[in-house]
Amino acid sequence: QATTATACTTATTTRAAAATAAAPVSEARKMLNSYLNCRLRVELSDGRVVCGIFICTDRDCNVVLSAAVEYGPLDPANTSTASETTQPAREMQRNLSTVMIPGAHIVNLAVCVDDMTNNANAAAAAAAA
């Protein structure tokens, strides 16, 4: 039985590798791959913001972040009155660890500036070597 399982795994891996080799890599996919292990800021359709380290995505545009932190209004009912008063709007913060964000709920995706410069410096050093 172990031999059959190994043969199935090898066949599946070979098919996946052949499908990947046949499909051309788009510029958008290359750009997205360059953001791996960078800190991303993801804005959601309900107004919340999740910041974390970009781990992976899939063909449905779902995004997985590790060491994620969620930010949002403390009380959604008071968001409009907070701007009219002299007090700053209060914001909640939750540490979430690893999260999967459905692509349908992503409004905006941004790379934190310090991670972009670190990535650019690492790419320049690799190109020079």
PDB file of C-alpha atoms in Angstrom:
ATOM      1  CA  GLN A   1       0.000   0.000   0.000  1.00  0.00           C
ATOM      2  CA  ALA A   2       2.884   2.359   0.696  1.00  0.00           C
ATOM      3  CA  THR A   3       4.146   1.866  -2.865  1.00  0.00           C
ATOM      4  CA  THR A   4       0.713   2.747  -4.289  1.00  0.00           C
ATOM      5  CA  ALA A   5       0.503   5.896  -2.180  1.00  0.00           C
ATOM      6  CA  THR A   6       3.979   6.946  -3.309  1.00  0.00           C
ATOM      7  CA  ALA A   7       3.084   6.323  -6.954  1.00  0.00           C
ATOM      8  CA  CYS A   8      -0.098   8.411  -6.612  1.00  0.00           C
ATOM      9  CA  THR A   9       1.799  11.246  -4.967  1.00  0.00           C
ATOM     10  CA  THR A  10       4.467  11.171  -7.670  1.00  0.00           C
ATOM     11  CA  ALA A  11       1.856  11.165 -10.441  1.00  0.00           C
ATOM     12  CA  THR A  12      -0.012  14.071  -8.856  1.00  0.00           C
ATOM     13  CA  THR A  13       3.213  16.037  -8.397  1.00  0.00           C
ATOM     14  CA  THR A  14       4.232  15.367 -12.004  1.00  0.00           C
ATOM     15  CA  ARG A  15       0.847  16.531 -13.327  1.00  0.00           C
ATOM     16  CA  ALA A  16       0.955  19.662 -11.186  1.00  0.00           C
ATOM     17  CA  ALA A  17       4.496  20.440 -12.348  1.00  0.00           C
ATOM     18  CA  ALA A  18       3.507  19.938 -15.995  1.00  0.00           C
ATOM     19  CA  ALA A  19       0.476  22.226 -15.606  1.00  0.00           C
ATOM     20  CA  THR A  20       2.609  24.879 -13.919  1.00  0.00           C
ATOM     21  CA  ALA A  21       5.312  24.676 -16.598  1.00  0.00           C
ATOM     22  CA  ALA A  22       2.733  24.948 -19.390  1.00  0.00           C
ATOM     23  CA  ALA A  23       0.990  28.038 -18.006  1.00  0.00           C
ATOM     24  CA  PRO A  24       2.852  31.310 -18.611  1.00  0.00           C
ATOM     25  CA  VAL A  25       3.472  33.407 -15.519  1.00  0.00           C
ATOM     26  CA  SER A  26       1.729  36.758 -15.796  1.00  0.00           C
ATOM     27  CA  GLU A  27       3.263  40.041 -14.695  1.00  0.00           C
ATOM     28  CA  ALA A  28       0.644  40.336 -11.929  1.00  0.00           C
ATOM     29  CA  ARG A  29       1.587  36.882 -10.601  1.00  0.00           C
ATOM     30  CA  LYS A  30       5.291  37.818 -10.662  1.00  0.00           C
ATOM     31  CA  MET A  31       4.551  41.011  -8.748  1.00  0.00           C
ATOM     32  CA  LEU A  32       2.440  39.110  -6.216  1.00  0.00           C
ATOM     33  CA  ASN A  33       5.227  36.545  -5.764  1.00  0.00           C
ATOM     34  CA  SER A  34       7.664  39.377  -5.013  1.00  0.00           C
ATOM     35  CA  TYR A  35       5.467  40.337  -2.038  1.00  0.00           C
ATOM     36  CA  LEU A  36       5.856  36.944  -0.329  1.00  0.00           C
ATOM     37  CA  ASN A  37       7.073  37.320   3.267  1.00  0.00           C
ATOM     38  CA  CYS A  38       6.420  41.072   3.165  1.00  0.00           C
ATOM     39  CA  ARG A  39       4.117  42.855   5.570  1.00  0.00           C
ATOM     40  CA  LEU A  40       0.791  43.670   3.870  1.00  0.00           C
ATOM     41  CA  ARG A  41      -2.071  45.957   4.817  1.00  0.00           C
ATOM     42  CA  VAL A  42      -5.410  44.584   3.591  1.00  0.00           C
ATOM     43  CA  GLU A  43      -8.551  46.734   3.652  1.00  0.00           C
ATOM     44  CA  LEU A  44     -11.811  44.772   3.861  1.00  0.00           C
ATOM     45  CA  SER A  45     -15.234  45.605   2.445  1.00  0.00           C
ATOM     46  CA  ASP A  46     -16.686  46.206   5.932  1.00  0.00           C
ATOM     47  CA  GLY A  47     -14.084  48.845   6.815  1.00  0.00           C
ATOM     48  CA  ARG A  48     -11.743  46.697   8.872  1.00  0.00           C
ATOM     49  CA  VAL A  49      -8.006  46.571   8.161  1.00  0.00           C
ATOM     50  CA  VAL A  50      -5.805  43.493   8.650  1.00  0.00           C
ATOM     51  CA  CYS A  51      -2.011  43.771   8.705  1.00  0.00           C
ATOM     52  CA  GLY A  52       0.241  40.726   8.558  1.00  0.00           C
ATOM     53  CA  ILE A  53       2.991  38.831   6.746  1.00  0.00           C
ATOM     54  CA  PHE A  54       1.899  37.612   3.303  1.00  0.00           C
ATOM     55  CA  ILE A  55       2.242  33.827   3.162  1.00  0.00           C
ATOM     56  CA  CYS A  56       0.253  32.691   0.117  1.00  0.00           C
ATOM     57  CA  THR A  57      -2.714  33.178  -2.175  1.00  0.00           C
ATOM     58  CA  ASP A  58      -4.771  30.962  -4.471  1.00  0.00           C
ATOM     59  CA  ARG A  59      -6.610  31.219  -7.776  1.00  0.00           C
ATOM     60  CA  ASP A  60      -9.696  32.657  -6.011  1.00  0.00           C
ATOM     61  CA  CYS A  61      -7.579  35.582  -4.724  1.00  0.00           C
ATOM     62  CA  ASN A  62      -7.871  34.465  -1.101  1.00  0.00           C
ATOM     63  CA  VAL A  63      -4.943  35.794   0.909  1.00  0.00           C
ATOM     64  CA  VAL A  64      -3.250  34.124   3.893  1.00  0.00           C
ATOM     65  CA  LEU A  65      -1.429  36.326   6.415  1.00  0.00           C
ATOM     66  CA  SER A  66       0.557  35.249   9.468  1.00  0.00           C
ATOM     67  CA  ALA A  67       1.173  37.322  12.604  1.00  0.00           C
ATOM     68  CA  ALA A  68      -1.970  39.234  11.629  1.00  0.00           C
ATOM     69  CA  VAL A  69      -3.489  42.113  13.544  1.00  0.00           C
ATOM     70  CA  GLU A  70      -7.015  43.385  12.857  1.00  0.00           C
ATOM     71  CA  TYR A  71      -7.941  47.042  13.240  1.00  0.00           C
ATOM     72  CA  GLY A  72     -11.417  48.524  13.087  1.00  0.00           C
ATOM     73  CA  PRO A  73     -13.861  50.869  14.759  1.00  0.00           C
ATOM     74  CA  LEU A  74     -14.535  50.022  18.408  1.00  0.00           C
ATOM     75  CA  ASP A  75     -18.266  50.623  18.029  1.00  0.00           C
ATOM     76  CA  PRO A  76     -19.558  50.639  14.412  1.00  0.00           C
ATOM     77  CA  ALA A  77     -22.629  52.654  15.472  1.00  0.00           C
ATOM     78  CA  ASN A  78     -20.473  55.525  16.762  1.00  0.00           C
ATOM     79  CA  THR A  79     -18.135  55.928  13.772  1.00  0.00           C
ATOM     80  CA  SER A  80     -20.048  58.893  12.308  1.00  0.00           C
ATOM     81  CA  THR A  81     -20.395  60.759  15.620  1.00  0.00           C
ATOM     82  CA  ALA A  82     -16.731  60.306  16.528  1.00  0.00           C
ATOM     83  CA  SER A  83     -15.630  62.575  13.682  1.00  0.00           C
ATOM     84  CA  GLU A  84     -18.055  65.298  14.772  1.00  0.00           C
ATOM     85  CA  THR A  85     -16.773  65.447  18.360  1.00  0.00           C
ATOM     86  CA  THR A  86     -13.435  66.645  19.665  1.00  0.00           C
ATOM     87  CA  GLN A  87     -12.446  63.124  20.744  1.00  0.00           C
ATOM     88  CA  PRO A  88     -10.491  61.027  18.258  1.00  0.00           C
ATOM     89  CA  ALA A  89     -12.239  57.928  16.964  1.00  0.00           C
ATOM     90  CA  ARG A  90     -11.440  54.874  19.057  1.00  0.00           C
ATOM     91  CA  GLU A  91     -10.181  51.847  17.231  1.00  0.00           C
ATOM     92  CA  MET A  92     -10.121  48.212  18.275  1.00  0.00           C
ATOM     93  CA  GLN A  93      -7.076  46.027  17.779  1.00  0.00           C
ATOM     94  CA  ARG A  94      -7.098  42.202  17.824  1.00  0.00           C
ATOM     95  CA  ASN A  95      -4.131  39.871  17.438  1.00  0.00           C
ATOM     96  CA  LEU A  96      -5.296  37.077  15.134  1.00  0.00           C
ATOM     97  CA  SER A  97      -2.201  34.965  14.405  1.00  0.00           C
ATOM     98  CA  THR A  98      -2.780  33.283  10.977  1.00  0.00           C
ATOM     99  CA  VAL A  99      -5.818  34.314   8.910  1.00  0.00           C
ATOM    100  CA  MET A 100      -7.303  33.574   5.508  1.00  0.00           C
ATOM    101  CA  ILE A 101      -9.070  36.539   3.936  1.00  0.00           C
ATOM    102  CA  PRO A 102     -11.560  35.741   1.148  1.00  0.00           C
ATOM    103  CA  GLY A 103     -10.672  37.601  -2.046  1.00  0.00           C
ATOM    104  CA  ALA A 104     -14.271  38.780  -2.453  1.00  0.00           C
ATOM    105  CA  HIS A 105     -13.907  40.929   0.703  1.00  0.00           C
ATOM    106  CA  ILE A 106     -10.586  42.583  -0.222  1.00  0.00           C
ATOM    107  CA  VAL A 107     -10.957  46.239  -1.219  1.00  0.00           C
ATOM    108  CA  ASN A 108      -7.318  47.303  -1.191  1.00  0.00           C
ATOM    109  CA  LEU A 109      -3.980  45.581  -0.694  1.00  0.00           C
ATOM    110  CA  ALA A 110      -0.796  47.507   0.105  1.00  0.00           C
ATOM    111  CA  VAL A 111       2.777  46.583   0.995  1.00  0.00           C
ATOM    112  CA  CYS A 112       4.281  48.362   3.975  1.00  0.00           C
ATOM    113  CA  VAL A 113       6.988  50.790   2.831  1.00  0.00           C
ATOM    114  CA  ASP A 114       9.801  49.412   4.998  1.00  0.00           C
ATOM    115  CA  ASP A 115       9.237  45.901   3.586  1.00  0.00           C
ATOM    116  CA  MET A 116       9.286  47.229   0.011  1.00  0.00           C
ATOM    117  CA  THR A 117      12.683  48.871   0.518  1.00  0.00           C
ATOM    118  CA  ASN A 118      14.054  45.742   2.223  1.00  0.00           C
ATOM    119  CA  ASN A 119      12.804  43.624  -0.696  1.00  0.00           C
ATOM    120  CA  ALA A 120      14.304  46.018  -3.252  1.00  0.00           C
ATOM    121  CA  ASN A 121      17.646  46.031  -1.420  1.00  0.00           C
ATOM    122  CA  ALA A 122      17.677  42.218  -1.258  1.00  0.00           C
ATOM    123  CA  ALA A 123      16.864  41.970  -5.003  1.00  0.00           C
ATOM    124  CA  ALA A 124      19.607  44.475  -5.860  1.00  0.00           C
ATOM    125  CA  ALA A 125      22.129  42.551  -3.745  1.00  0.00           C
ATOM    126  CA  ALA A 126      21.143  39.265  -5.402  1.00  0.00           C
ATOM    127  CA  ALA A 127      21.439  40.819  -8.873  1.00  0.00           C
ATOM    128  CA  ALA A 128      24.876  42.227  -8.070  1.00  0.00           C
ATOM    129  CA  ALA A 129      26.170  38.855  -6.833  1.00  0.00           C
TER     130      ALA A 129
END
